[in-house]
């Protein structure tokens, strides 16, 4: 979600005057909605001379199975508390339950931020 800035109203209901305009560093980007499919990535420049790799689409997840981590194929998004429409659109976010070749797993990483899907197997 993008930062909308300070409220234009005081808690009494009166209007607040702008102290200054928006700054470039206060503007956000639209969320990266990672889909299930052929892997596609985008690298974005971030503040402080760094980069982020965003996963636009992916079909591989690193699933924690007990004490070991295995690479599993993502088949489907089963449940997503962030948005019910994300299940229909097969969008992966942190906390989403995905169907993998190893079984159902809950996503623990943020694919739109880190570029990879890490998950923990559900019992």
PDB file of N, CA and C in Angstrom, residues 3-6 16-27:
ATOM      1  N   UNK A   3       2.034   5.142   0.710  1.00  0.00           N
ATOM      2  CA  UNK A   3       1.880   6.123   1.771  1.00  0.00           C
ATOM      3  C   UNK A   3       1.063   7.293   1.228  1.00  0.00           C
ATOM      4  N   UNK A   4      -0.045   7.570   1.880  1.00  0.00           N
ATOM      5  CA  UNK A   4      -0.919   8.647   1.437  1.00  0.00           C
ATOM      6  C   UNK A   4      -0.584   9.977   2.106  1.00  0.00           C
ATOM      7  N   UNK A   5       0.377   9.963   3.024  1.00  0.00           N
ATOM      8  CA  UNK A   5       0.763  11.197   3.690  1.00  0.00           C
ATOM      9  C   UNK A   5      -0.090  11.480   4.911  1.00  0.00           C
ATOM     10  N   UNK A   6       0.150  12.634   5.509  1.00  0.00           N
ATOM     11  CA  UNK A   6      -0.548  13.032   6.727  1.00  0.00           C
ATOM     12  C   UNK A   6      -2.006  13.366   6.441  1.00  0.00           C
ATOM     13  N   UNK A  16      -5.846  21.028   8.369  1.00  0.00           N
ATOM     14  CA  UNK A  16      -4.419  21.225   8.590  1.00  0.00           C
ATOM     15  C   UNK A  16      -3.806  21.895   7.370  1.00  0.00           C
ATOM     16  N   UNK A  17      -2.927  22.867   7.615  1.00  0.00           N
ATOM     17  CA  UNK A  17      -2.209  23.498   6.506  1.00  0.00           C
ATOM     18  C   UNK A  17      -1.008  22.635   6.157  1.00  0.00           C
ATOM     19  N   UNK A  18      -0.661  22.554   4.876  1.00  0.00           N
ATOM     20  CA  UNK A  18       0.524  21.815   4.462  1.00  0.00           C
ATOM     21  C   UNK A  18       1.781  22.532   4.925  1.00  0.00           C
ATOM     22  N   UNK A  19       2.694  21.771   5.527  1.00  0.00           N
ATOM     23  CA  UNK A  19       3.973  22.340   5.940  1.00  0.00           C
ATOM     24  C   UNK A  19       4.884  22.420   4.719  1.00  0.00           C
ATOM     25  N   UNK A  20       4.820  21.389   3.867  1.00  0.00           N
ATOM     26  CA  UNK A  20       5.606  21.331   2.639  1.00  0.00           C
ATOM     27  C   UNK A  20       4.933  20.343   1.704  1.00  0.00           C
ATOM     28  N   UNK A  21       5.484  20.252   0.485  1.00  0.00           N
ATOM     29  CA  UNK A  21       4.946  19.296  -0.477  1.00  0.00           C
ATOM     30  C   UNK A  21       5.557  17.925  -0.251  1.00  0.00           C
ATOM     31  N   UNK A  22       5.088  16.938  -1.016  1.00  0.00           N
ATOM     32  CA  UNK A  22       5.655  15.592  -0.925  1.00  0.00           C
ATOM     33  C   UNK A  22       7.101  15.581  -1.385  1.00  0.00           C
ATOM     34  N   UNK A  23       7.879  14.695  -0.803  1.00  0.00           N
ATOM     35  CA  UNK A  23       9.258  14.513  -1.215  1.00  0.00           C
ATOM     36  C   UNK A  23       9.368  13.242  -2.049  1.00  0.00           C
ATOM     37  N   UNK A  24      10.356  13.198  -2.905  1.00  0.00           N
ATOM     38  CA  UNK A  24      10.564  12.041  -3.773  1.00  0.00           C
ATOM     39  C   UNK A  24      10.722  10.750  -2.957  1.00  0.00           C
ATOM     40  N   UNK A  25      11.427  10.841  -1.807  1.00  0.00           N
ATOM     41  CA  UNK A  25      11.654   9.646  -0.999  1.00  0.00           C
ATOM     42  C   UNK A  25      10.404   9.192  -0.238  1.00  0.00           C
ATOM     43  N   UNK A  26       9.368  10.001  -0.208  1.00  0.00           N
ATOM     44  CA  UNK A  26       8.137   9.619   0.474  1.00  0.00           C
ATOM     45  C   UNK A  26       7.170   8.889  -0.449  1.00  0.00           C
ATOM     46  N   UNK A  27       7.441   8.948  -1.737  1.00  0.00           N
ATOM     47  CA  UNK A  27       6.579   8.260  -2.680  1.00  0.00           C
ATOM     48  C   UNK A  27       6.904   6.775  -2.660  1.00  0.00           C
TER      49      UNK A  27
END
